[in-house]
Structures are given as C-alpha cells and as structure tokens.
Amino acid sequence: RGASLTQGRADFPTGFVWGAATASYQIEGAVKEDGRRPSIWDTFSGTPGKVAGGDTGDVACEHYFHYADDVRLMSDLGLAAYRFSVAWPRVQPDGTGRINPRGLDFYSRLVDRLLEAGITPYATLYHWDLPQTLEDAGGWPARDTAHRFADYARAVHERLGDRVQHWTTLNEPWVSAFLGYGNGVHAPGRQDPAAALRAAHHLLLGHGLATQALRAGGAEEITLVLNLAPVITPAQVRDPAAEPSAADAEAVNRIDTLLVRQFLDPALRGEYPADLLTIVERNGGLAHIHDGDLGTVHQPIEMIGINYYNPCVVESGPGEAADAAWPGSEDVRFCTADAPVTAMGWPIVPNGLSRLLLRLADDYPEVGLIVTENGAAFDDVVEDGRVHDTGRTGYLDGHLRAVHAAIAEGADVRGYLVWSLLDNFEWAEGYRRRFGIVHVDFATQRRLLKDSALWYSEVIKRNGLRGS
Ligand code: GBH
C-alpha cells in the first residue's frame, strides 16, 4: 500500500500535460502593492487564533516580486503547464466597480514570461481571496456576489484572453462554502450551515455566469475545479471491492451528494440531486434557488479539474459532534483510514484516485478530466543543500501510477498538476506545512529544488515512470 517505487514502467499518452499549481494568496505576498486591497484571507489571518502560528500571507513567497525567477525554475524543471490564480482584490480592489490596471499588469507580465519559457498558463479566477468589501456586503451567501464574480471574470479575460486559453472559474467551491461559512475553519470564518448552502449555490451561479462571460470573450477551454474524493467505508480502504452494509451505503451516499454531486450535477446536467434539495430545505430553505438558476449554472464546459489528496472515509453512526461543514449528516461518522499518513495527517491511498477518476468517467462522460492538484505535506529537512523528500516522491509516484491505471481503463485524463510548485501559506496551517516540490526558506526567500522536483523533472522528460 501507499507508494511503491518498485513497479513496472508507465508511459503516459502523447501530449499528456505535466505541470504544477499554486494560488495567489498562498505565494504572492505584496498584499499592499499596486493598489491591492484586503481579501477575506487578509482579515481572517490577521484575526488572532484563526491560523496556526499567527501566520499571514503578507510576505509568503514574495512571488509578486520573484515571479521571473520562479518561471525560470519551472522552465528548469521542464514544466509544460503552470496553474496559478488571479487575486480578485488586485484586479478589482473592492470587488465591484473600478478595475485596477496595475493589478492586471502583474498577471500580464507573468503570462508573458510563461509563454516566453514555453509554459502554458492555466489561470484560475477564484482561489478563495474574496475582496473584503464584498464579504462586508454579504459574501457568497448573498446572491449579488455571483454577478460581481462574472464582471471580474470578464475584466480578467479582456486583459489576458489574447494569451491565455485555459480558464478555471472556481477552485473548490465546496471548501469556500462549507469551510468558509459552515465550520468556519477558513475565511471568512462564519459558522452557519444555512449560509454555507446558500454560498454553494451562489458559487455555482457565479461559475455559470462567469462561464458565459468567458465564452462570450472567446475562451477556448473552461474548467471547474473541485475537491473530489471517492467516498468509501473503512473496509474499502483495505479492500476496494468490499460491500458496505445498507446503513453504511446510505452514509456514503449522503457525503457523496454533498461533496461530489452537489457540484457536478448542476454544472454538468443542470439539476440538483433530490437528496441535496431535502438537506437545503431543512437548513434555511430553498428560496435562494430561483427559477432559471440551474439553466445558468449548466453551461457547456470542457473539463473538470480534480484536486485529490485522500479518500473520504465514512460509516453510519453518530459522529462526535455535528460538523457544520456537512449539514444533514449528523448520523455519519468520519473515520480514520488504515493507511500511512502525511504531515497533514491525511491518509495515503493512491488507488482512491483511480477509483475516483473511473467513477467520474462513468458518471460524467461528457467532460474531459485533468488532475489540477495532487501532492503531500511532509516535514522536510534541508541537509547539505538537499531535501531528501522520499515520502513526497513516493506519494507522487503512487498517485501517478493510479492516474496511469485509470487512463488504461478508459478515463480521459489529459494532465497532472502537482500541488505545489513552492512551499507556501497553507491556509489555516500557516507555513508549518510544506507541500512544495521546491523548498522555500521564508527568511531569505531562497528556493531549493527538493529531490521530488528532480525526480518529477525526469518523469516529465520521459513522459512517464520508470520501472525498477
Ligand atoms: C487544496 O484544498 C487547495 O486548493 C490548496 O490551496 C491547498 O493548499 C491544498 O489543497 C492543500 O491543502 O473531511 O471536512 O476534514 C484542500 C482540500 C478539502 C482537503 C477538505 C482537506 C478535509 C475536509 N481539502 N479536506 S474534512
């Protein structure tokens, strides 16, 4: 189980896209530069007790200043694609009204550098940094935010659309809605399940409206990125074929509804699952879902982006305490998987990724798939100018083999973007959790390729994995 470097050779399809991903607030720093105004993450990280160590994104990797060096690193690694996000509060500091050209200039320079280096830019419009002014006006639980998002999307596309073909509307709306407004572990830190369910709908509406705006501007490829996982029972961690009891199957289905189908069914089919509507009805009601909304949400898109870290392991039975991130799931227990874990405590289950990709290929055959994030935090140590992060290399190797297996069984997976290029601000965990294939010394801003980066670079060169 876990990672194994002792398997056969695995060649990937010609044209398979190899890359790495980051997000604006996690790497840029420079929070007051060139007219940027606060986002909900500036406010949240500035509130004592919200982020480990009191860390903030004020400085982060100072990518805003070092972007050219960072592109050079990507080029040294041979990346074909780089997924970054655009900070709304740089482009439109109050989330409405005035567009700030100096904020857009930064992304324009970044895109130019990438293209010069032969690296394809994958731009994400929203990776959680909502302008604080919009939160003060109600945030995602307020319908107007969806319309504000579409205006912002249009402005970014107008400036970058001549050079960027690959667009993502939202990164992980489940996290924005249910960690931001449900259990409050993320910004803005509200704890209100009804608000979280409204936020989820308005995020989807924002996705649909932004997709219309991007399409009208001529965007070629539009992706919705979701945090997805196979929802399985503890027994299925050990034996994927294990049959759950009827009660466990119900628990699995409930969590799958909230995590997976709540987003994919409206975005790809224009309908909410009936059991989701029951949960919404019991938690604040359905009034915020207007006639015609599902038609707006359901826009043709090319790709679903999959952020996968670990399976979601559940069984029937009361949890310790109702988790406001999972409304309507008071009778579901979240379980520890019998598997090795990363520094986040997340179980390492590579075959969960094959299972997920094959399920998506079966249930949603109408879209292409791309792994937009996969990676792991480990407690790295620098020794003699090296980071021997064998745990991370093993994690990546195991998950790439899982992707390869899913492709061999027919899943249409177009690429793989490792999370993350750089050690960075890991949200509520601050800087203590390192996900990078490149080490960052936050005191000096020095970058150092970890062994996993050198290994990944060989994988890219070979378009696959070596047997050993
Ligand atoms: C991604 O989100 C982010 O896109 C990225 O910015 C981040 O740095 C990276 O992963 C690493 O964390 O069962 O309630 O405990 C992470 C997605 C979804 C993973 C929620 C942990 C726990 C949900 N996360 N999941 S719960």
Tab-separated table of C-alpha atoms and ligand atoms in Angstrom:
chain	number	residue	atom	x	y	z
A	1	ARG	CA	0.000	0.000	0.000
A	2	GLY	CA	0.979	3.628	-0.256
A	3	ALA	CA	3.777	4.481	-2.526
A	4	SER	CA	5.867	1.989	-4.294
A	5	LEU	CA	8.837	2.648	-6.500
A	6	THR	CA	9.211	-0.966	-7.461
A	7	GLN	CA	6.651	-1.324	-10.195
A	8	GLY	CA	6.773	-1.524	-13.936
A	9	ARG	CA	7.268	1.232	-16.416
A	10	ALA	CA	4.286	3.517	-17.020
A	11	ASP	CA	4.189	5.575	-20.211
A	12	PHE	CA	1.637	8.366	-20.452
A	13	PRO	CA	-0.273	9.348	-23.595
A	14	THR	CA	1.435	11.688	-26.042
A	15	GLY	CA	0.510	15.268	-25.200
A	16	PHE	CA	-0.265	14.482	-21.571
A	17	VAL	CA	0.106	17.814	-19.746
A	18	TRP	CA	2.653	17.878	-16.935
A	19	GLY	CA	2.666	20.837	-14.607
A	20	ALA	CA	2.469	22.368	-11.177
A	21	ALA	CA	-0.034	24.569	-9.369
A	22	THR	CA	-0.116	27.445	-6.890
A	23	ALA	CA	-2.637	30.037	-5.684
A	24	SER	CA	-2.352	33.799	-5.347
A	25	TYR	CA	-2.746	34.348	-1.603
A	26	GLN	CA	-0.547	31.368	-0.804
A	27	ILE	CA	2.530	32.632	-2.663
A	28	GLU	CA	2.352	36.260	-3.763
A	29	GLY	CA	2.816	38.327	-0.591
A	30	ALA	CA	2.908	42.038	-1.523
A	31	VAL	CA	-0.561	42.454	-0.119
A	32	LYS	CA	-0.496	46.246	-0.313
A	33	GLU	CA	1.333	46.585	-3.611
A	34	ASP	CA	-0.031	48.428	-6.643
A	35	GLY	CA	-3.458	49.145	-5.247
A	36	ARG	CA	-4.387	45.722	-3.889
A	37	ARG	CA	-6.955	45.904	-1.087
A	38	PRO	CA	-7.723	43.273	1.578
A	39	SER	CA	-9.376	39.971	0.873
A	40	ILE	CA	-11.200	37.817	3.407
A	41	TRP	CA	-7.931	35.924	3.939
A	42	ASP	CA	-6.079	39.087	4.999
A	43	THR	CA	-8.800	39.754	7.556
A	44	PHE	CA	-9.012	36.139	8.712
A	45	SER	CA	-5.269	35.565	9.027
A	46	GLY	CA	-4.987	38.889	10.862
A	47	THR	CA	-7.507	37.677	13.457
A	48	PRO	CA	-5.755	36.011	16.411
A	49	GLY	CA	-6.420	32.293	16.767
A	50	LYS	CA	-7.507	31.608	13.200
A	51	VAL	CA	-4.232	30.485	11.568
A	52	ALA	CA	-1.529	28.329	13.181
A	53	GLY	CA	1.358	30.404	14.480
A	54	GLY	CA	-0.489	33.620	13.665
A	55	ASP	CA	0.902	33.311	10.122
A	56	THR	CA	-0.427	35.509	7.324
A	57	GLY	CA	0.073	35.827	3.577
A	58	ASP	CA	1.634	39.293	3.961
A	59	VAL	CA	5.014	38.096	2.678
A	60	ALA	CA	4.563	34.425	1.736
A	61	CYS	CA	6.979	33.541	-1.124
A	62	GLU	CA	7.077	37.120	-2.398
A	63	HIS	CA	6.248	35.625	-5.756
A	64	TYR	CA	4.875	39.040	-6.718
A	65	PHE	CA	8.485	40.220	-6.816
A	66	HIS	CA	10.245	36.948	-7.696
A	67	TYR	CA	7.874	35.688	-10.384
A	68	ALA	CA	10.510	35.854	-13.117
A	69	ASP	CA	12.907	33.662	-11.103
A	70	ASP	CA	10.051	31.315	-10.329
A	71	VAL	CA	9.238	30.942	-14.012
A	72	ARG	CA	12.910	30.152	-14.602
A	73	LEU	CA	12.632	27.360	-12.013
A	74	MET	CA	9.580	25.970	-13.806
A	75	SER	CA	11.474	26.079	-17.028
A	76	ASP	CA	14.464	24.252	-15.466
A	77	LEU	CA	12.049	21.556	-14.318
A	78	GLY	CA	10.611	21.233	-17.806
A	79	LEU	CA	7.020	22.008	-16.789
A	80	ALA	CA	4.630	22.187	-19.725
A	81	ALA	CA	1.904	23.932	-17.731
A	82	TYR	CA	1.626	26.237	-14.748
A	83	ARG	CA	-1.656	26.701	-12.911
A	84	PHE	CA	-1.875	29.948	-10.949
A	85	SER	CA	-4.746	32.006	-9.623
A	86	VAL	CA	-5.590	35.649	-10.130
A	87	ALA	CA	-6.207	37.701	-6.978
A	88	TRP	CA	-9.561	39.427	-7.324
A	89	PRO	CA	-8.539	42.144	-4.800
A	90	ARG	CA	-5.601	43.106	-7.040
A	91	VAL	CA	-7.727	43.367	-10.170
A	92	GLN	CA	-10.821	44.903	-8.634
A	93	PRO	CA	-9.849	46.006	-5.126
A	94	ASP	CA	-13.409	46.451	-3.848
A	95	GLY	CA	-14.864	43.531	-5.775
A	96	THR	CA	-17.112	45.858	-7.707
A	97	GLY	CA	-16.723	48.940	-9.834
A	98	ARG	CA	-13.243	50.215	-10.592
A	99	ILE	CA	-10.791	47.833	-12.301
A	100	ASN	CA	-7.179	48.323	-11.225
A	101	PRO	CA	-4.938	48.048	-14.305
A	102	ARG	CA	-1.781	47.765	-12.172
A	103	GLY	CA	-3.139	44.574	-10.619
A	104	LEU	CA	-3.764	43.113	-14.058
A	105	ASP	CA	-0.291	44.205	-15.183
A	106	PHE	CA	1.268	41.691	-12.807
A	107	TYR	CA	-0.583	38.749	-14.355
A	108	SER	CA	0.105	40.069	-17.811
A	109	ARG	CA	3.850	40.095	-17.086
A	110	LEU	CA	3.633	36.625	-15.550
A	111	VAL	CA	1.815	35.250	-18.590
A	112	ASP	CA	4.367	36.813	-20.937
A	113	ARG	CA	7.221	35.199	-19.014
A	114	LEU	CA	5.485	31.823	-19.074
A	115	LEU	CA	4.875	31.997	-22.797
A	116	GLU	CA	8.478	33.034	-23.446
A	117	ALA	CA	9.547	29.967	-21.499
A	118	GLY	CA	7.184	27.729	-23.488
A	119	ILE	CA	4.967	27.052	-20.458
A	120	THR	CA	1.199	27.031	-20.955
A	121	PRO	CA	-0.651	29.226	-18.454
A	122	TYR	CA	-3.715	27.778	-16.699
A	123	ALA	CA	-5.479	30.679	-14.998
A	124	THR	CA	-7.884	30.203	-12.093
A	125	LEU	CA	-10.130	33.170	-11.409
A	126	TYR	CA	-11.031	32.408	-7.808
A	127	HIS	CA	-8.908	30.561	-5.305
A	128	TRP	CA	-10.579	31.870	-2.143
A	129	ASP	CA	-9.417	35.505	-1.906
A	130	LEU	CA	-12.766	37.303	-1.967
A	131	PRO	CA	-12.443	41.105	-1.685
A	132	GLN	CA	-13.315	42.015	1.901
A	133	THR	CA	-15.712	44.716	0.686
A	134	LEU	CA	-17.846	42.006	-0.917
A	135	GLU	CA	-17.831	39.944	2.255
A	136	ASP	CA	-18.990	43.030	4.145
A	137	ALA	CA	-21.877	43.205	1.675
A	138	GLY	CA	-22.852	39.589	2.474
A	139	GLY	CA	-20.179	37.455	0.793
A	140	TRP	CA	-21.055	34.278	-1.102
A	141	PRO	CA	-24.274	33.693	0.862
A	142	ALA	CA	-25.526	36.853	-0.906
A	143	ARG	CA	-26.690	36.378	-4.485
A	144	ASP	CA	-25.136	39.578	-5.773
A	145	THR	CA	-21.617	38.145	-5.291
A	146	ALA	CA	-22.231	35.747	-8.206
A	147	HIS	CA	-22.860	38.704	-10.528
A	148	ARG	CA	-19.847	40.576	-9.181
A	149	PHE	CA	-17.716	37.499	-9.918
A	150	ALA	CA	-18.851	37.413	-13.548
A	151	ASP	CA	-17.934	41.095	-14.003
A	152	TYR	CA	-14.496	40.450	-12.568
A	153	ALA	CA	-14.043	37.361	-14.770
A	154	ARG	CA	-14.872	39.434	-17.839
A	155	ALA	CA	-12.289	42.069	-16.882
A	156	VAL	CA	-9.527	39.491	-16.414
A	157	HIS	CA	-10.383	37.775	-19.680
A	158	GLU	CA	-10.372	41.083	-21.539
A	159	ARG	CA	-6.797	41.676	-20.449
A	160	LEU	CA	-5.326	38.140	-20.650
A	161	GLY	CA	-7.602	36.338	-23.091
A	162	ASP	CA	-5.354	37.097	-26.060
A	163	ARG	CA	-2.677	34.887	-24.446
A	164	VAL	CA	-4.464	32.557	-22.022
A	165	GLN	CA	-6.616	29.771	-23.446
A	166	HIS	CA	-7.115	27.633	-20.329
A	167	TRP	CA	-9.512	29.131	-17.784
A	168	THR	CA	-10.831	27.880	-14.483
A	169	THR	CA	-13.703	29.701	-12.844
A	170	LEU	CA	-13.600	28.415	-9.247
A	171	ASN	CA	-11.213	26.383	-7.171
A	172	GLU	CA	-13.037	24.021	-4.796
A	173	PRO	CA	-16.366	25.746	-4.173
A	174	TRP	CA	-17.112	23.097	-1.528
A	175	VAL	CA	-14.238	24.456	0.558
A	176	SER	CA	-15.251	28.102	0.015
A	177	ALA	CA	-18.809	27.375	1.089
A	178	PHE	CA	-18.510	24.764	3.819
A	179	LEU	CA	-15.178	25.592	5.455
A	180	GLY	CA	-15.675	29.346	4.951
A	181	TYR	CA	-19.313	29.657	6.052
A	182	GLY	CA	-20.107	26.220	7.594
A	183	ASN	CA	-17.499	25.200	10.162
A	184	GLY	CA	-15.511	28.428	9.881
A	185	VAL	CA	-12.075	26.801	9.601
A	186	HIS	CA	-11.367	29.008	6.574
A	187	ALA	CA	-12.075	32.680	5.845
A	188	PRO	CA	-14.369	34.386	6.463
A	189	GLY	CA	-14.856	32.062	9.424
A	190	ARG	CA	-18.628	32.083	9.662
A	191	GLN	CA	-20.382	29.112	11.264
A	192	ASP	CA	-23.801	28.832	9.731
A	193	PRO	CA	-24.803	25.752	7.711
A	194	ALA	CA	-27.703	27.545	6.024
A	195	ALA	CA	-25.349	30.313	4.881
A	196	ALA	CA	-22.917	27.662	3.621
A	197	LEU	CA	-25.617	26.028	1.487
A	198	ARG	CA	-26.597	29.402	0.058
A	199	ALA	CA	-22.925	30.127	-0.619
A	200	ALA	CA	-22.590	26.833	-2.512
A	201	HIS	CA	-25.494	27.750	-4.780
A	202	HIS	CA	-24.196	31.257	-5.408
A	203	LEU	CA	-20.722	29.938	-6.167
A	204	LEU	CA	-22.288	27.632	-8.764
A	205	LEU	CA	-24.306	30.522	-10.133
A	206	GLY	CA	-21.103	32.578	-10.285
A	207	HIS	CA	-19.436	29.724	-12.166
A	208	GLY	CA	-22.253	29.716	-14.727
A	209	LEU	CA	-22.295	33.492	-15.162
A	210	ALA	CA	-18.512	33.698	-15.403
A	211	THR	CA	-18.506	30.857	-17.933
A	212	GLN	CA	-20.960	32.826	-20.077
A	213	ALA	CA	-18.703	35.885	-19.840
A	214	LEU	CA	-15.548	33.947	-20.699
A	215	ARG	CA	-17.264	32.222	-23.607
A	216	ALA	CA	-18.594	35.499	-24.965
A	217	GLY	CA	-14.991	36.718	-24.904
A	218	GLY	CA	-13.863	33.661	-26.885
A	219	ALA	CA	-12.315	31.460	-24.177
A	220	GLU	CA	-11.417	28.061	-25.632
A	221	GLU	CA	-11.282	25.836	-22.595
A	222	ILE	CA	-13.211	26.321	-19.372
A	223	THR	CA	-12.725	24.154	-16.306
A	224	LEU	CA	-14.454	23.865	-12.965
A	225	VAL	CA	-12.016	22.647	-10.313
A	226	LEU	CA	-13.453	20.621	-7.437
A	227	ASN	CA	-12.023	18.937	-4.373
A	228	LEU	CA	-13.212	15.442	-5.106
A	229	ALA	CA	-12.703	12.146	-3.366
A	230	PRO	CA	-14.108	8.686	-3.537
A	231	VAL	CA	-16.353	8.290	-0.500
A	232	ILE	CA	-15.663	4.842	0.916
A	233	THR	CA	-16.031	2.784	4.079
A	234	PRO	CA	-13.087	1.797	6.302
A	235	ALA	CA	-13.257	-1.744	4.905
A	236	GLN	CA	-12.941	-0.384	1.357
A	237	VAL	CA	-9.637	1.285	2.217
A	238	ARG	CA	-8.177	-2.197	2.595
A	239	ASP	CA	-10.338	-3.947	0.013
A	240	PRO	CA	-11.871	-1.674	-2.627
A	241	ALA	CA	-14.353	-4.407	-3.527
A	242	ALA	CA	-15.782	-4.756	-0.006
A	243	GLU	CA	-19.590	-4.460	0.096
A	244	PRO	CA	-20.875	-1.841	2.573
A	245	SER	CA	-23.908	-2.555	4.756
A	246	ALA	CA	-27.148	-0.798	3.801
A	247	ALA	CA	-26.661	1.745	6.606
A	248	ASP	CA	-23.056	2.447	5.598
A	249	ALA	CA	-24.087	2.758	1.951
A	250	GLU	CA	-26.537	5.451	2.995
A	251	ALA	CA	-23.809	7.346	4.859
A	252	VAL	CA	-21.538	7.065	1.831
A	253	ASN	CA	-24.271	8.342	-0.444
A	254	ARG	CA	-25.041	11.346	1.779
A	255	ILE	CA	-21.440	12.515	1.791
A	256	ASP	CA	-21.075	11.844	-1.945
A	257	THR	CA	-24.149	14.028	-2.502
A	258	LEU	CA	-22.640	16.919	-0.544
A	259	LEU	CA	-19.075	16.651	-1.819
A	260	VAL	CA	-19.443	15.469	-5.408
A	261	ARG	CA	-22.966	15.571	-6.808
A	262	GLN	CA	-23.913	18.919	-5.248
A	263	PHE	CA	-21.492	20.481	-7.739
A	264	LEU	CA	-21.214	18.129	-10.703
A	265	ASP	CA	-24.932	17.520	-11.220
A	266	PRO	CA	-25.900	21.181	-11.577
A	267	ALA	CA	-22.753	22.164	-13.509
A	268	LEU	CA	-22.894	19.272	-15.978
A	269	ARG	CA	-26.595	18.341	-16.032
A	270	GLY	CA	-28.484	21.361	-14.767
A	271	GLU	CA	-30.064	19.611	-11.799
A	272	TYR	CA	-29.543	19.203	-8.077
A	273	PRO	CA	-29.745	15.716	-6.572
A	274	ALA	CA	-33.125	15.273	-4.848
A	275	ASP	CA	-31.488	14.347	-1.535
A	276	LEU	CA	-29.424	17.551	-1.657
A	277	LEU	CA	-32.601	19.605	-2.031
A	278	THR	CA	-34.014	17.863	1.043
A	279	ILE	CA	-30.964	18.926	3.047
A	280	VAL	CA	-31.202	22.509	1.747
A	281	GLU	CA	-34.912	22.629	2.534
A	282	ARG	CA	-34.249	21.618	6.144
A	283	ASN	CA	-31.373	24.090	6.517
A	284	GLY	CA	-32.702	27.516	5.697
A	285	GLY	CA	-34.988	26.593	2.797
A	286	LEU	CA	-34.940	26.774	-0.986
A	287	ALA	CA	-35.914	30.396	-1.574
A	288	HIS	CA	-32.449	31.417	-2.783
A	289	ILE	CA	-32.653	28.935	-5.682
A	290	HIS	CA	-34.535	30.930	-8.298
A	291	ASP	CA	-36.303	29.658	-11.399
A	292	GLY	CA	-33.803	29.552	-14.214
A	293	ASP	CA	-30.714	29.373	-11.992
A	294	LEU	CA	-29.919	25.795	-12.911
A	295	GLY	CA	-30.029	26.705	-16.579
A	296	THR	CA	-27.448	29.410	-15.878
A	297	VAL	CA	-25.240	27.081	-13.855
A	298	HIS	CA	-25.386	24.444	-16.581
A	299	GLN	CA	-23.069	25.887	-19.239
A	300	PRO	CA	-21.096	23.675	-21.564
A	301	ILE	CA	-17.569	23.335	-20.177
A	302	GLU	CA	-14.655	21.298	-21.457
A	303	MET	CA	-13.065	19.988	-18.292
A	304	ILE	CA	-13.461	19.068	-14.671
A	305	GLY	CA	-10.338	19.699	-12.633
A	306	ILE	CA	-9.787	17.214	-9.858
A	307	ASN	CA	-7.979	18.132	-6.668
A	308	TYR	CA	-7.335	14.828	-4.930
A	309	TYR	CA	-5.436	14.245	-1.705
A	310	ASN	CA	-7.145	11.328	0.039
A	311	PRO	CA	-10.386	9.385	0.090
A	312	CYS	CA	-13.249	10.401	2.330
A	313	VAL	CA	-13.834	7.519	4.740
A	314	VAL	CA	-17.216	7.280	6.461
A	315	GLU	CA	-19.619	4.874	8.080
A	316	SER	CA	-23.046	5.031	9.629
A	317	GLY	CA	-23.343	6.114	13.254
A	318	PRO	CA	-23.345	9.356	15.193
A	319	GLY	CA	-20.236	11.486	14.802
A	320	GLU	CA	-18.540	13.052	17.839
A	321	ALA	CA	-20.296	16.354	17.228
A	322	ALA	CA	-22.348	17.531	14.273
A	323	ASP	CA	-19.915	19.171	11.825
A	324	ALA	CA	-21.364	22.327	10.296
A	325	ALA	CA	-19.324	21.542	7.168
A	326	TRP	CA	-21.660	18.588	6.493
A	327	PRO	CA	-25.248	19.678	7.029
A	328	GLY	CA	-27.742	16.852	7.199
A	329	SER	CA	-25.024	14.322	8.093
A	330	GLU	CA	-25.437	14.062	11.855
A	331	ASP	CA	-25.742	10.291	11.509
A	332	VAL	CA	-22.473	9.934	9.603
A	333	ARG	CA	-19.191	9.143	11.314
A	334	PHE	CA	-15.921	10.258	9.696
A	335	CYS	CA	-13.302	7.553	10.150
A	336	THR	CA	-9.560	7.281	10.242
A	337	ALA	CA	-8.297	5.221	7.338
A	338	ASP	CA	-5.967	2.331	7.992
A	339	ALA	CA	-3.127	3.767	5.922
A	340	PRO	CA	0.102	5.734	6.373
A	341	VAL	CA	-0.400	9.487	6.669
A	342	THR	CA	1.268	12.717	5.519
A	343	ALA	CA	2.241	15.585	7.823
A	344	MET	CA	-1.338	16.831	7.490
A	345	GLY	CA	-2.486	13.514	8.967
A	346	TRP	CA	-4.155	12.727	5.643
A	347	PRO	CA	-4.130	9.020	4.665
A	348	ILE	CA	-2.107	7.993	1.628
A	349	VAL	CA	-4.394	5.913	-0.584
A	350	PRO	CA	-3.290	6.165	-4.230
A	351	ASN	CA	-5.879	3.730	-5.564
A	352	GLY	CA	-8.514	6.176	-4.303
A	353	LEU	CA	-7.510	8.369	-7.229
A	354	SER	CA	-8.055	5.594	-9.798
A	355	ARG	CA	-11.397	4.824	-8.226
A	356	LEU	CA	-12.402	8.492	-8.378
A	357	LEU	CA	-11.273	9.027	-11.985
A	358	LEU	CA	-13.044	5.895	-13.210
A	359	ARG	CA	-16.248	6.833	-11.394
A	360	LEU	CA	-16.178	10.305	-12.973
A	361	ALA	CA	-15.518	8.814	-16.396
A	362	ASP	CA	-18.543	6.526	-15.923
A	363	ASP	CA	-20.965	9.022	-14.401
A	364	TYR	CA	-19.956	12.178	-16.283
A	365	PRO	CA	-18.598	11.003	-19.640
A	366	GLU	CA	-19.366	14.374	-21.240
A	367	VAL	CA	-16.254	16.184	-19.906
A	368	GLY	CA	-12.510	15.754	-20.009
A	369	LEU	CA	-10.631	15.275	-16.757
A	370	ILE	CA	-7.435	16.848	-15.505
A	371	VAL	CA	-5.792	16.400	-12.128
A	372	THR	CA	-5.382	20.042	-11.117
A	373	GLU	CA	-3.906	19.282	-7.677
A	374	ASN	CA	-2.275	16.303	-6.040
A	375	GLY	CA	0.569	16.304	-3.581
A	376	ALA	CA	1.566	15.968	0.031
A	377	ALA	CA	2.996	17.811	3.020
A	378	PHE	CA	5.948	16.240	4.785
A	379	ASP	CA	8.320	17.537	7.451
A	380	ASP	CA	11.187	18.273	5.093
A	381	VAL	CA	14.720	18.889	6.323
A	382	VAL	CA	17.492	20.608	4.410
A	383	GLU	CA	20.761	18.658	4.694
A	384	ASP	CA	23.866	19.865	2.883
A	385	GLY	CA	21.786	21.814	0.433
A	386	ARG	CA	19.481	18.906	-0.376
A	387	VAL	CA	15.985	17.872	0.667
A	388	HIS	CA	15.637	14.099	0.537
A	389	ASP	CA	11.855	14.077	0.498
A	390	THR	CA	11.402	10.424	-0.349
A	391	GLY	CA	7.946	10.448	1.256
A	392	ARG	CA	6.745	13.022	-1.238
A	393	THR	CA	8.346	11.306	-4.214
A	394	GLY	CA	6.695	8.068	-3.133
A	395	TYR	CA	3.341	9.803	-2.802
A	396	LEU	CA	3.612	11.325	-6.269
A	397	ASP	CA	4.835	8.089	-7.825
A	398	GLY	CA	1.951	6.137	-6.314
A	399	HIS	CA	-0.645	8.646	-7.460
A	400	LEU	CA	0.776	8.925	-10.955
A	401	ARG	CA	0.551	5.155	-11.222
A	402	ALA	CA	-3.079	5.480	-10.148
A	403	VAL	CA	-3.691	8.041	-12.900
A	404	HIS	CA	-1.973	5.767	-15.390
A	405	ALA	CA	-4.146	2.826	-14.343
A	406	ALA	CA	-7.310	4.904	-14.754
A	407	ILE	CA	-6.238	6.012	-18.242
A	408	ALA	CA	-5.517	2.389	-19.154
A	409	GLU	CA	-9.087	1.550	-18.113
A	410	GLY	CA	-10.526	4.300	-20.277
A	411	ALA	CA	-10.675	7.516	-18.218
A	412	ASP	CA	-9.999	10.606	-20.348
A	413	VAL	CA	-7.347	12.237	-18.142
A	414	ARG	CA	-5.481	14.972	-20.003
A	415	GLY	CA	-2.904	16.085	-17.475
A	416	TYR	CA	-1.495	16.232	-13.978
A	417	LEU	CA	-0.508	19.314	-11.981
A	418	VAL	CA	1.379	18.739	-8.767
A	419	TRP	CA	0.424	20.700	-5.669
A	420	SER	CA	2.528	22.612	-5.198
A	421	LEU	CA	5.392	24.235	-7.038
A	422	LEU	CA	6.535	26.046	-3.870
A	423	ASP	CA	6.231	25.643	-0.130
A	424	ASN	CA	3.654	28.270	0.716
A	425	PHE	CA	0.986	29.633	3.072
A	426	GLU	CA	-1.046	26.508	3.786
A	427	TRP	CA	-4.237	28.337	4.848
A	428	ALA	CA	-5.270	27.539	8.444
A	429	GLU	CA	-1.978	25.638	8.901
A	430	GLY	CA	0.211	28.620	8.006
A	431	TYR	CA	3.804	27.921	6.938
A	432	ARG	CA	4.325	24.882	9.115
A	433	ARG	CA	3.025	22.532	6.399
A	434	ARG	CA	5.177	22.283	3.286
A	435	PHE	CA	3.597	20.993	0.067
A	436	GLY	CA	6.226	22.265	-2.395
A	437	ILE	CA	8.458	20.259	-4.684
A	438	VAL	CA	10.613	23.371	-4.301
A	439	HIS	CA	11.733	24.274	-0.786
A	440	VAL	CA	11.359	27.898	0.264
A	441	ASP	CA	13.468	29.372	3.046
A	442	PHE	CA	10.988	32.014	4.186
A	443	ALA	CA	13.703	34.045	5.957
A	444	THR	CA	15.777	34.543	2.801
A	445	GLN	CA	13.257	33.675	0.046
A	446	ARG	CA	15.840	31.248	-1.302
A	447	ARG	CA	14.382	28.423	-3.428
A	448	LEU	CA	15.886	24.938	-3.457
A	449	LEU	CA	14.763	22.049	-5.642
A	450	LYS	CA	13.805	19.116	-3.438
A	451	ASP	CA	14.661	15.595	-4.587
A	452	SER	CA	10.997	15.195	-5.562
A	453	ALA	CA	11.379	18.106	-8.000
A	454	LEU	CA	14.429	16.495	-9.606
A	455	TRP	CA	12.524	13.218	-9.826
A	456	TYR	CA	9.441	14.942	-11.296
A	457	SER	CA	11.583	16.631	-13.884
A	458	GLU	CA	12.795	13.190	-15.050
A	459	VAL	CA	9.211	11.917	-15.168
A	460	ILE	CA	8.284	14.826	-17.421
A	461	LYS	CA	11.273	14.273	-19.683
A	462	ARG	CA	10.389	10.614	-20.068
A	463	ASN	CA	6.605	11.256	-20.243
A	464	GLY	CA	6.166	8.561	-17.664
A	465	LEU	CA	7.545	6.462	-14.855
A	466	ARG	CA	10.498	4.174	-14.969
A	467	GLY	CA	10.193	0.598	-13.790
A	468	SER	CA	12.746	-0.559	-11.260
B	1	GBH	C1	-6.448	22.297	-1.657
B	1	GBH	O1	-7.511	22.213	-0.786
B	1	GBH	C2	-6.323	23.742	-2.006
B	1	GBH	O2	-6.848	24.007	-3.275
B	1	GBH	C3	-4.933	24.282	-1.882
B	1	GBH	O3	-4.960	25.670	-1.893
B	1	GBH	C4	-4.291	23.723	-0.621
B	1	GBH	O4	-3.056	24.324	-0.338
B	1	GBH	C5	-4.119	22.247	-0.820
B	1	GBH	O5	-5.336	21.636	-1.147
B	1	GBH	C6	-3.527	21.530	0.385
B	1	GBH	O6	-4.361	21.637	1.483
B	1	GBH	O7	-13.377	15.961	5.717
B	1	GBH	O8	-14.084	18.116	6.492
B	1	GBH	O9	-11.953	17.283	7.124
B	1	GBH	C7	-7.546	21.154	0.107
B	1	GBH	C8	-8.850	20.420	0.080
B	1	GBH	C9	-10.645	19.701	1.334
B	1	GBH	C10	-8.509	18.880	1.890
B	1	GBH	C11	-11.126	19.352	2.686
B	1	GBH	C12	-8.977	18.508	3.254
B	1	GBH	C13	-10.834	17.952	4.587
B	1	GBH	C14	-12.313	18.019	4.660
B	1	GBH	N1	-9.245	20.000	1.379
B	1	GBH	N2	-10.388	18.237	3.224
B	1	GBH	S1	-12.988	17.295	6.100
